[in-house]
mmCIF file of C-alpha atoms in Angstrom:
data_model
loop_
_atom_site.group_PDB
_atom_site.id
_atom_site.type_symbol
_atom_site.label_atom_id
_atom_site.label_comp_id
_atom_site.label_asym_id
_atom_site.label_seq_id
_atom_site.Cartn_x
_atom_site.Cartn_y
_atom_site.Cartn_z
ATOM 1 C CA MET U 1 25.156 -72.018 2.750
ATOM 2 C CA LYS U 2 26.674 -71.956 -0.733
ATOM 3 C CA TYR U 3 29.874 -70.076 -1.411
ATOM 4 C CA GLU U 4 31.508 -68.870 -4.604
ATOM 5 C CA ASP U 5 34.962 -69.923 -5.714
ATOM 6 C CA CYS U 6 37.596 -68.647 -3.298
ATOM 7 C CA SER U 7 40.598 -69.162 -5.555
ATOM 8 C CA GLU U 8 42.844 -66.127 -5.338
ATOM 9 C CA ALA U 9 43.083 -63.806 -8.300
ATOM 10 C CA SER U 10 45.836 -61.285 -8.906
ATOM 11 C CA LEU U 11 45.170 -58.572 -6.348
ATOM 12 C CA SER U 12 48.219 -56.371 -6.729
ATOM 13 C CA PRO U 13 50.652 -55.049 -9.328
ATOM 14 C CA VAL U 14 51.994 -58.627 -9.389
ATOM 15 C CA SER U 15 50.513 -60.149 -12.518
ATOM 16 C CA THR U 16 49.960 -63.887 -12.366
ATOM 17 C CA SER U 17 49.094 -64.093 -16.043
ATOM 18 C CA SER U 18 52.646 -63.969 -17.295
ATOM 19 C CA PRO U 19 54.690 -67.199 -17.621
ATOM 20 C CA ALA U 20 57.375 -65.708 -15.407
ATOM 21 C CA SER U 21 54.955 -65.285 -12.543
ATOM 22 C CA SER U 22 52.939 -68.498 -12.605
ATOM 23 C CA THR U 23 52.099 -69.388 -9.037
ATOM 24 C CA SER U 24 51.737 -72.316 -6.669
ATOM 25 C CA PRO U 25 50.384 -72.597 -3.130
ATOM 26 C CA LEU U 26 52.243 -70.466 -0.621
ATOM 27 C CA PRO U 27 55.312 -72.358 0.621
ATOM 28 C CA ASP U 28 55.469 -73.037 4.346
ATOM 29 C CA ILE U 29 58.345 -70.902 5.578
ATOM 30 C CA SER U 30 56.915 -70.523 9.049
ATOM 31 C CA THR U 31 59.428 -72.835 10.681
ATOM 32 C CA VAL U 32 62.501 -71.910 8.638
ATOM 33 C CA VAL U 33 65.426 -70.650 10.696
ATOM 34 C CA PHE U 34 67.528 -67.898 9.191
ATOM 35 C CA ASP U 35 71.010 -69.185 8.395
ATOM 36 C CA SER U 36 73.500 -66.489 7.441
ATOM 37 C CA GLU U 37 75.790 -69.089 5.873
ATOM 38 C CA ARG U 38 73.196 -69.683 3.152
ATOM 39 C CA HIS U 39 73.595 -66.118 1.993
ATOM 40 C CA SER U 40 76.342 -64.825 -0.231
ATOM 41 C CA ALA U 41 78.931 -62.623 1.422
ATOM 42 C CA VAL U 42 77.866 -59.598 -0.617
ATOM 43 C CA GLU U 43 78.130 -56.331 1.258
ATOM 44 C CA PRO U 44 75.912 -53.309 0.674
ATOM 45 C CA MET U 45 77.361 -50.680 -1.621
ATOM 46 C CA PRO U 46 78.982 -47.741 0.212
ATOM 47 C CA ARG U 47 76.355 -45.125 0.903
ATOM 48 C CA GLU U 48 77.922 -42.190 -0.950
ATOM 49 C CA LEU U 49 78.678 -44.319 -3.984
ATOM 50 C CA ALA U 50 75.066 -45.495 -4.138
ATOM 51 C CA LYS U 51 73.855 -41.904 -3.789
ATOM 52 C CA ALA U 52 76.158 -40.694 -6.566
ATOM 53 C CA ARG U 53 74.998 -43.411 -8.941
ATOM 54 C CA ILE U 54 71.347 -42.742 -8.184
ATOM 55 C CA LEU U 55 71.809 -39.022 -8.823
ATOM 56 C CA MET U 56 73.624 -39.789 -12.070
ATOM 57 C CA HIS U 57 70.782 -42.047 -13.212
ATOM 58 C CA LEU U 58 68.157 -39.406 -12.453
ATOM 59 C CA GLU U 59 70.177 -36.790 -14.317
ATOM 60 C CA LEU U 60 70.504 -39.018 -17.390
ATOM 61 C CA ALA U 61 66.791 -39.871 -17.211
ATOM 62 C CA ASN U 62 65.937 -36.186 -16.661
ATOM 63 C CA GLN U 63 63.827 -37.033 -13.613
ATOM 64 C CA PRO U 64 62.259 -34.898 -12.318
ATOM 65 C CA ASN U 65 62.151 -32.962 -15.576
ATOM 66 C CA ASN U 66 60.469 -29.795 -14.363
ATOM 67 C CA LEU U 67 62.290 -26.491 -14.212
ATOM 68 C CA LYS U 68 62.185 -24.787 -10.835
ATOM 69 C CA ALA U 69 59.335 -22.374 -11.421
ATOM 70 C CA SER U 70 58.524 -21.757 -7.773
ATOM 71 C CA ASP U 71 59.946 -22.314 -4.310
ATOM 72 C CA ASP U 72 57.705 -25.319 -3.672
ATOM 73 C CA ALA U 73 58.646 -27.216 -6.852
ATOM 74 C CA TYR U 74 60.423 -30.569 -6.582
ATOM 75 C CA THR U 75 63.791 -30.781 -8.339
ATOM 76 C CA ARG U 76 66.774 -33.112 -8.438
ATOM 77 C CA ALA U 77 68.447 -30.895 -5.852
ATOM 78 C CA ASP U 78 65.938 -32.324 -3.367
ATOM 79 C CA VAL U 79 66.832 -35.965 -4.047
ATOM 80 C CA PRO U 80 69.786 -36.144 -1.599
ATOM 81 C CA GLU U 81 67.424 -35.105 1.194
ATOM 82 C CA LEU U 82 65.030 -37.946 0.312
ATOM 83 C CA PHE U 83 67.910 -40.422 0.052
ATOM 84 C CA ASP U 84 69.437 -39.416 3.399
ATOM 85 C CA HIS U 85 66.055 -39.370 5.126
ATOM 86 C CA PHE U 86 65.368 -42.930 4.010
ATOM 87 C CA ILE U 87 68.644 -44.231 5.463
ATOM 88 C CA ASP U 88 68.978 -42.058 8.546
ATOM 89 C CA THR U 89 65.481 -42.167 10.052
ATOM 90 C CA ALA U 90 65.964 -44.060 13.297
ATOM 91 C CA GLU U 91 62.408 -44.092 14.637
ATOM 92 C CA ALA U 92 60.077 -46.964 13.798
ATOM 93 C CA TRP U 93 58.661 -45.898 10.441
ATOM 94 C CA ALA U 94 59.076 -48.695 7.875
ATOM 95 C CA GLY U 95 57.421 -51.851 9.187
ATOM 96 C CA SER U 96 58.884 -54.162 11.792
ATOM 97 C CA SER U 97 62.390 -53.470 13.093
ATOM 98 C CA GLU U 98 63.752 -56.277 10.908
ATOM 99 C CA CYS U 99 61.918 -55.011 7.828
ATOM 100 C CA GLN U 100 63.204 -51.488 8.434
ATOM 101 C CA ARG U 101 66.746 -52.759 8.919
ATOM 102 C CA VAL U 102 66.746 -54.667 5.633
ATOM 103 C CA LEU U 103 65.162 -51.769 3.744
ATOM 104 C CA GLN U 104 67.614 -49.194 5.050
ATOM 105 C CA THR U 105 70.638 -51.458 4.660
ATOM 106 C CA TRP U 106 69.991 -52.888 1.211
ATOM 107 C CA SER U 107 67.629 -50.611 -0.714
ATOM 108 C CA PRO U 108 70.298 -48.073 -1.772
ATOM 109 C CA SER U 109 72.525 -50.790 -3.256
ATOM 110 C CA LEU U 110 69.645 -52.615 -4.924
ATOM 111 C CA SER U 111 68.262 -49.322 -6.240
ATOM 112 C CA VAL U 112 71.402 -48.746 -8.268
ATOM 113 C CA MET U 113 70.596 -51.876 -10.277
ATOM 114 C CA HIS U 114 66.785 -51.738 -10.177
ATOM 115 C CA THR U 115 65.217 -48.359 -10.878
ATOM 116 C CA PHE U 116 61.725 -49.484 -9.827
ATOM 117 C CA LEU U 117 63.126 -49.771 -6.290
ATOM 118 C CA LEU U 118 65.011 -46.493 -6.611
ATOM 119 C CA HIS U 119 61.716 -44.706 -7.245
ATOM 120 C CA GLY U 120 59.943 -46.759 -4.568
ATOM 121 C CA MET U 121 62.551 -45.773 -1.988
ATOM 122 C CA LEU U 122 62.294 -42.073 -2.886
ATOM 123 C CA ALA U 123 58.472 -42.253 -2.956
ATOM 124 C CA PHE U 124 58.399 -43.781 0.524
ATOM 125 C CA SER U 125 60.801 -41.183 1.913
ATOM 126 C CA ALA U 126 58.912 -38.306 0.292
ATOM 127 C CA SER U 127 55.579 -39.627 1.585
ATOM 128 C CA HIS U 128 56.924 -39.762 5.129
ATOM 129 C CA LEU U 129 58.258 -36.222 4.874
ATOM 130 C CA GLN U 130 54.905 -35.154 3.431
ATOM 131 C CA SER U 131 53.158 -36.593 6.491
ATOM 132 C CA LEU U 132 55.535 -34.631 8.738
ATOM 133 C CA ARG U 133 55.458 -31.358 6.758
ATOM 134 C CA PRO U 134 52.209 -31.262 4.777
ATOM 135 C CA TRP U 135 52.631 -27.543 4.074
ATOM 136 C CA GLU U 136 55.714 -28.223 1.899
ATOM 137 C CA LYS U 137 54.244 -29.113 -1.484
ATOM 138 C CA LYS U 138 57.479 -30.463 -2.917
ATOM 139 C CA TYR U 139 57.180 -33.675 -0.884
ATOM 140 C CA GLY U 140 53.735 -34.435 -2.250
ATOM 141 C CA LEU U 141 54.982 -33.783 -5.783
ATOM 142 C CA ALA U 142 57.992 -36.028 -5.213
ATOM 143 C CA ALA U 143 55.881 -38.799 -3.704
ATOM 144 C CA ALA U 144 53.427 -38.802 -6.613
ATOM 145 C CA LEU U 145 56.172 -38.737 -9.257
ATOM 146 C CA HIS U 146 58.310 -41.497 -7.801
ATOM 147 C CA CYS U 147 55.367 -43.701 -6.779
ATOM 148 C CA GLY U 148 54.068 -43.691 -10.339
ATOM 149 C CA LEU U 149 57.485 -44.402 -11.844
ATOM 150 C CA SER U 150 58.096 -47.187 -9.331
ATOM 151 C CA LEU U 151 54.806 -48.966 -10.056
ATOM 152 C CA GLN U 152 55.365 -48.584 -13.791
ATOM 153 C CA GLY U 153 58.845 -50.111 -13.594
ATOM 154 C CA PHE U 154 57.728 -52.797 -11.148
ATOM 155 C CA SER U 155 54.940 -53.969 -13.449
ATOM 156 C CA ALA U 156 57.232 -53.906 -16.490
ATOM 157 C CA THR U 157 59.831 -56.029 -14.674
ATOM 158 C CA LEU U 158 57.214 -58.600 -13.662
ATOM 159 C CA SER U 159 56.095 -59.006 -17.265
ATOM 160 C CA GLN U 160 59.646 -59.293 -18.614
ATOM 161 C CA ARG U 161 61.949 -61.027 -16.150
ATOM 162 C CA VAL U 162 61.545 -62.399 -12.639
ATOM 163 C CA ASP U 163 64.447 -64.408 -11.232
ATOM 164 C CA HIS U 164 66.836 -64.662 -8.307
ATOM 165 C CA ASP U 165 68.822 -61.651 -9.554
ATOM 166 C CA ASN U 166 65.977 -59.207 -9.013
ATOM 167 C CA ALA U 167 63.980 -61.115 -6.371
ATOM 168 C CA ASP U 168 65.221 -59.164 -3.351
ATOM 169 C CA ALA U 169 64.607 -55.835 -5.105
ATOM 170 C CA LEU U 170 61.086 -56.948 -6.047
ATOM 171 C CA PHE U 171 60.335 -57.914 -2.448
ATOM 172 C CA ALA U 172 61.764 -54.610 -1.184
ATOM 173 C CA CYS U 173 59.606 -52.644 -3.607
ATOM 174 C CA CYS U 174 56.588 -54.730 -2.654
ATOM 175 C CA TYR U 175 57.061 -54.065 1.062
ATOM 176 C CA LEU U 176 57.303 -50.326 0.400
ATOM 177 C CA HIS U 177 54.161 -50.259 -1.727
ATOM 178 C CA THR U 178 52.268 -52.382 0.801
ATOM 179 C CA MET U 179 52.760 -49.615 3.348
ATOM 180 C CA LEU U 180 52.171 -46.834 0.823
ATOM 181 C CA ALA U 181 48.882 -48.400 -0.304
ATOM 182 C CA LEU U 182 47.340 -47.911 3.131
ATOM 183 C CA TYR U 183 48.822 -44.440 3.587
ATOM 184 C CA ASN U 184 47.758 -43.209 0.150
ATOM 185 C CA LYS U 185 44.248 -44.546 0.667
ATOM 186 C CA SER U 186 43.856 -42.220 3.629
ATOM 187 C CA ARG U 187 44.822 -39.255 1.457
ATOM 188 C CA CYS U 188 42.016 -39.791 -1.034
ATOM 189 C CA ASP U 189 39.125 -37.353 -1.115
ATOM 190 C CA GLN U 190 36.737 -39.038 1.311
ATOM 191 C CA ALA U 191 33.748 -37.117 -0.026
ATOM 192 C CA SER U 192 34.214 -38.433 -3.558
ATOM 193 C CA MET U 193 35.203 -41.986 -2.567
ATOM 194 C CA VAL U 194 32.656 -44.659 -3.428
ATOM 195 C CA ASP U 195 31.655 -46.957 -0.600
ATOM 196 C CA ASN U 196 32.902 -50.119 -2.297
ATOM 197 C CA ASP U 197 36.402 -48.837 -3.087
ATOM 198 C CA PHE U 198 38.780 -51.455 -1.716
ATOM 199 C CA ALA U 199 41.596 -50.980 -4.235
ATOM 200 C CA TRP U 200 43.999 -50.346 -1.343
ATOM 201 C CA LEU U 201 43.664 -54.004 -0.328
ATOM 202 C CA ARG U 202 44.857 -55.097 -3.748
ATOM 203 C CA GLY U 203 47.929 -52.941 -3.354
ATOM 204 C CA MET U 204 48.828 -54.741 -0.110
ATOM 205 C CA LYS U 205 48.798 -58.328 -1.384
ATOM 206 C CA GLY U 206 51.996 -58.398 -3.433
ATOM 207 C CA ILE U 207 54.320 -60.205 -1.010
ATOM 208 C CA PRO U 208 52.432 -63.538 -0.793
ATOM 209 C CA ILE U 209 51.839 -63.508 -4.553
ATOM 210 C CA LEU U 210 55.576 -63.092 -5.146
ATOM 211 C CA GLN U 211 56.301 -65.852 -2.637
ATOM 212 C CA ARG U 212 54.043 -68.193 -4.596
ATOM 213 C CA THR U 213 55.760 -67.421 -7.896
ATOM 214 C CA ASN U 214 57.351 -70.697 -8.993
ATOM 215 C CA VAL U 215 60.583 -69.162 -10.252
ATOM 216 C CA LEU U 216 61.187 -67.365 -6.929
ATOM 217 C CA ARG U 217 60.354 -70.177 -4.535
ATOM 218 C CA PRO U 218 63.905 -71.655 -4.547
ATOM 219 C CA HIS U 219 65.228 -68.195 -3.639
ATOM 220 C CA LEU U 220 63.120 -67.678 -0.505
ATOM 221 C CA ASN U 221 65.448 -69.524 1.874
ATOM 222 C CA HIS U 222 68.416 -67.543 0.543
ATOM 223 C CA SER U 223 66.788 -64.130 0.452
ATOM 224 C CA ILE U 224 67.909 -61.176 2.545
ATOM 225 C CA TRP U 225 64.187 -60.994 3.379
ATOM 226 C CA LEU U 226 64.004 -64.400 5.062
ATOM 227 C CA PRO U 227 64.093 -62.967 8.625
ATOM 228 C CA VAL U 228 61.096 -60.807 7.695
ATOM 229 C CA PHE U 229 59.254 -63.693 6.038
ATOM 230 C CA VAL U 230 59.466 -65.799 9.187
ATOM 231 C CA GLU U 231 58.014 -63.047 11.373
ATOM 232 C CA THR U 232 54.591 -64.370 10.386
ATOM 233 C CA LYS U 233 55.251 -67.832 11.860
ATOM 234 C CA ALA U 234 52.635 -67.247 14.566
ATOM 235 C CA TYR U 235 50.118 -68.053 11.866
ATOM 236 C CA SER U 236 51.492 -71.448 10.896
ATOM 237 C CA ALA U 237 49.028 -74.317 10.755
ATOM 238 C CA GLU U 238 51.167 -75.868 13.507
ATOM 239 C CA ILE U 239 50.451 -72.980 15.901
ATOM 240 C CA GLY U 240 48.924 -75.393 18.383
ATOM 241 C CA HIS U 241 46.740 -74.374 21.302
ATOM 242 C CA LEU U 242 45.896 -70.681 21.404
ATOM 243 C CA PRO U 243 45.651 -69.010 24.812
ATOM 244 C CA THR U 244 42.524 -67.331 26.107
ATOM 245 C CA PRO U 245 42.630 -63.588 25.352
ATOM 246 C CA THR U 246 43.932 -61.659 28.354
ATOM 247 C CA ASN U 247 45.376 -58.527 26.760
ATOM 248 C CA GLU U 248 44.096 -54.988 26.446
ATOM 249 C CA HIS U 249 42.729 -55.657 22.960
ATOM 250 C CA SER U 250 40.690 -58.720 23.926
ATOM 251 C CA ALA U 251 37.477 -56.703 24.006
ATOM 252 C CA ALA U 252 37.125 -57.676 20.355
ATOM 253 C CA PHE U 253 37.116 -61.378 21.180
ATOM 254 C CA PRO U 254 33.354 -61.670 21.919
ATOM 255 C CA GLN U 255 32.652 -59.873 18.638
ATOM 256 C CA ILE U 256 34.804 -62.400 16.809
ATOM 257 C CA GLU U 257 32.914 -65.267 18.402
ATOM 258 C CA ILE U 258 29.603 -63.709 17.388
ATOM 259 C CA LEU U 259 30.867 -63.196 13.851
ATOM 260 C CA ARG U 260 32.094 -66.790 13.694
ATOM 261 C CA ALA U 261 28.590 -68.008 14.522
ATOM 262 C CA GLN U 262 26.910 -65.606 12.109
ATOM 263 C CA CYS U 263 29.322 -66.573 9.321
ATOM 264 C CA GLN U 264 28.882 -70.310 10.067
ATOM 265 C CA VAL U 265 32.650 -70.816 10.092
ATOM 266 C CA ASN U 266 34.343 -74.131 10.752
ATOM 267 C CA ARG U 267 36.554 -73.236 13.710
ATOM 268 C CA LEU U 268 38.579 -76.456 13.617
ATOM 269 C CA ASP U 269 39.882 -76.298 10.040
ATOM 270 C CA PRO U 270 39.562 -72.800 8.545
ATOM 271 C CA ASP U 271 42.217 -73.400 5.874
ATOM 272 C CA ASN U 272 40.103 -76.144 4.310
ATOM 273 C CA ASP U 273 36.789 -74.388 4.797
ATOM 274 C CA GLU U 274 35.232 -73.045 1.583
ATOM 275 C CA ASN U 275 33.456 -70.423 3.639
ATOM 276 C CA PRO U 276 34.895 -67.047 2.461
ATOM 277 C CA TYR U 277 34.919 -65.700 6.019
ATOM 278 C CA ALA U 278 36.918 -68.605 7.464
ATOM 279 C CA ILE U 279 40.512 -67.550 6.853
ATOM 280 C CA PRO U 280 40.034 -63.832 7.701
ATOM 281 C CA LEU U 281 38.270 -64.769 10.934
ATOM 282 C CA ALA U 282 40.973 -67.293 11.833
ATOM 283 C CA HIS U 283 43.664 -64.612 11.573
ATOM 284 C CA LEU U 284 41.526 -62.084 13.399
ATOM 285 C CA ASP U 285 41.001 -64.617 16.201
ATOM 286 C CA ARG U 286 44.749 -65.079 16.566
ATOM 287 C CA LEU U 287 45.351 -61.336 16.656
ATOM 288 C CA SER U 288 42.916 -61.116 19.568
ATOM 289 C CA ARG U 289 45.147 -63.514 21.530
ATOM 290 C CA LEU U 290 48.420 -61.625 21.168
ATOM 291 C CA SER U 291 49.779 -60.067 24.344
ATOM 292 C CA SER U 292 50.267 -56.761 22.547
ATOM 293 C CA ILE U 293 49.820 -55.093 19.187
ATOM 294 C CA GLY U 294 52.725 -52.991 17.969
ATOM 295 C CA ASN U 295 55.648 -52.794 15.585
ATOM 296 C CA GLY U 296 56.725 -56.330 16.379
ATOM 297 C CA GLN U 297 53.383 -57.697 15.213
ATOM 298 C CA ILE U 298 53.257 -55.922 11.828
ATOM 299 C CA GLY U 299 54.190 -59.079 9.949
ATOM 300 C CA MET U 300 51.414 -60.962 11.722
ATOM 301 C CA LEU U 301 48.924 -58.195 10.979
ATOM 302 C CA MET U 302 49.747 -58.272 7.281
ATOM 303 C CA VAL U 303 49.043 -61.998 7.039
ATOM 304 C CA PHE U 304 45.363 -61.085 7.347
ATOM 305 C CA ILE U 305 45.601 -59.067 4.116
ATOM 306 C CA GLY U 306 48.016 -61.398 2.367
ATOM 307 C CA ARG U 307 45.868 -64.492 2.850
ATOM 308 C CA MET U 308 42.555 -62.756 2.251
ATOM 309 C CA PRO U 309 40.782 -64.809 -0.451
ATOM 310 C CA GLU U 310 39.439 -63.141 -3.567
ATOM 311 C CA CYS U 311 35.874 -64.113 -2.715
ATOM 312 C CA PHE U 312 36.176 -62.160 0.561
ATOM 313 C CA VAL U 313 37.316 -59.065 -1.366
ATOM 314 C CA ALA U 314 34.341 -59.575 -3.676
ATOM 315 C CA LEU U 315 32.049 -59.591 -0.627
ATOM 316 C CA LEU U 316 33.571 -56.308 0.535
ATOM 317 C CA GLU U 317 32.974 -54.772 -2.871
ATOM 318 C CA ARG U 318 29.341 -55.821 -2.593
ATOM 319 C CA LEU U 319 29.277 -54.128 0.845
ATOM 320 C CA ASP U 320 28.559 -57.376 2.647
ATOM 321 C CA PRO U 321 27.959 -56.395 6.297
ATOM 322 C CA LEU U 322 29.785 -59.375 7.802
ATOM 323 C CA ALA U 323 32.878 -58.848 5.648
ATOM 324 C CA MET U 324 32.947 -55.146 6.496
ATOM 325 C CA ARG U 325 32.655 -55.869 10.218
ATOM 326 C CA ILE U 326 35.570 -58.303 9.982
ATOM 327 C CA LEU U 327 37.735 -55.793 8.123
ATOM 328 C CA ALA U 328 36.803 -53.014 10.571
ATOM 329 C CA LEU U 329 38.030 -55.161 13.481
ATOM 330 C CA TRP U 330 41.325 -55.762 11.651
ATOM 331 C CA CYS U 331 41.647 -52.003 11.139
ATOM 332 C CA ASP U 332 41.179 -51.562 14.899
ATOM 333 C CA TYR U 333 44.208 -53.777 15.467
ATOM 334 C CA ALA U 334 46.253 -52.103 12.718
ATOM 335 C CA GLY U 335 45.426 -48.747 14.277
ATOM 336 C CA GLN U 336 47.426 -49.788 17.352
ATOM 337 C CA VAL U 337 50.657 -49.801 15.313
ATOM 338 C CA GLU U 338 52.192 -46.389 15.891
ATOM 339 C CA GLN U 339 53.676 -45.714 12.487
ATOM 340 C CA TRP U 340 52.819 -42.866 10.116
ATOM 341 C CA TRP U 341 51.495 -45.058 7.291
ATOM 342 C CA CYS U 342 49.355 -47.242 9.547
ATOM 343 C CA THR U 343 47.874 -45.640 12.663
ATOM 344 C CA GLY U 344 45.758 -42.847 11.215
ATOM 345 C CA PRO U 345 44.868 -44.566 7.925
ATOM 346 C CA ALA U 346 43.723 -47.765 9.655
ATOM 347 C CA ARG U 347 41.595 -45.892 12.184
ATOM 348 C CA GLN U 348 40.128 -43.769 9.394
ATOM 349 C CA GLU U 349 39.181 -46.865 7.406
ATOM 350 C CA ALA U 350 37.589 -48.495 10.458
ATOM 351 C CA ALA U 351 35.464 -45.393 10.986
ATOM 352 C CA ARG U 352 34.521 -45.303 7.283
ATOM 353 C CA LEU U 353 33.398 -48.932 7.308
ATOM 354 C CA ARG U 354 31.262 -48.388 10.403
ATOM 355 C CA ARG U 355 29.675 -45.274 8.887
ATOM 356 C CA ILE U 356 28.712 -47.323 5.840
ATOM 357 C CA LEU U 357 27.302 -50.085 8.037
ATOM 358 C CA GLN U 358 25.361 -47.609 10.149
ATOM 359 C CA GLY U 359 23.998 -45.880 7.062
ATOM 360 C CA ARG U 360 22.823 -49.138 5.550
ATOM 361 C CA GLU U 361 21.175 -50.184 8.810
ATOM 362 C CA THR U 362 19.446 -46.810 9.067
ATOM 363 C CA SER U 363 18.157 -47.081 5.509
ATOM 364 C CA LYS U 364 16.572 -50.445 6.345
ATOM 365 C CA THR U 365 14.756 -49.071 9.413
ATOM 366 C CA PRO U 366 11.108 -48.273 8.561
ATOM 367 C CA ASP U 367 9.955 -44.732 9.115
ATOM 368 C CA THR U 368 7.664 -45.104 12.121
ATOM 369 C CA LEU U 369 6.384 -41.553 11.722
ATOM 370 C CA ALA U 370 5.057 -42.094 8.207
#
């Protein structure tokens, strides 16, 4: 079986074409131990000071710039609610517990200096409130406004300057947009969506691309995000022997074995296998062996997307049945994570993929009544 080039292209707002973002293979941070002494003794900015500065920036930038024409319009008077909601939400709602802790602790301070994160933080908060109160239009308006401004500023920063001074803010923004990409995909008009629309995957691949950026690699071991980075260590090449699946999700294991045979995957060395299905199946196999799937496994789940090779995405866009079956199984696992941006959207995507597969199988079945 002959395979096309699996070298990874830029699959997110992170542009690898600029000199500042030239990339190398992903560094192995799977065995790094977080050492607080490596980190500067900088404390987060006091909450009310950060809020005041953010409000001042939005006033100077005239954002949002609409006059309050109706009760459901979004105005700057609503910003404190979004800010407070982002910090005060105690339930699991923003990735793993460690990811949520870092976001809620550091995003306000970093947002004062990096407006792309300011808008990302407000977009994430507004999107969550929109999911809770869909009848209040102002949250949808706020989410759309701030998401667009965040992505615009994020892309501009990547093309102009990427260094240790803005690295943590870039990672924070990337984590927020990784979650928003899946949530926003579920809000698209399903009737008008083309079958081969997998743009949401590209929006979820920013973290590993940033980690491979040469100028940021020396910063990884000193980043406030290091504890989150190492949450994916279950997928190190040194994982060793994997146990036989015994958990409630192991029903997928026989399907994975069947797929491995159909895809002709080298089970022993997937990382060095040119087969485009090898790496996705390897990560799917390891998910099937976890004792549980929940908030604590979000980092491990996202490795599947982060390490997905470009040639696998190309297969999805060509509606390759094997690739779609693999992605549908991953969505089944992601659907077990009980967070607003993940549960429903992942289950919806799994159902969509299986409808496409069923439709294509039906279209191939000859009409026996003709």
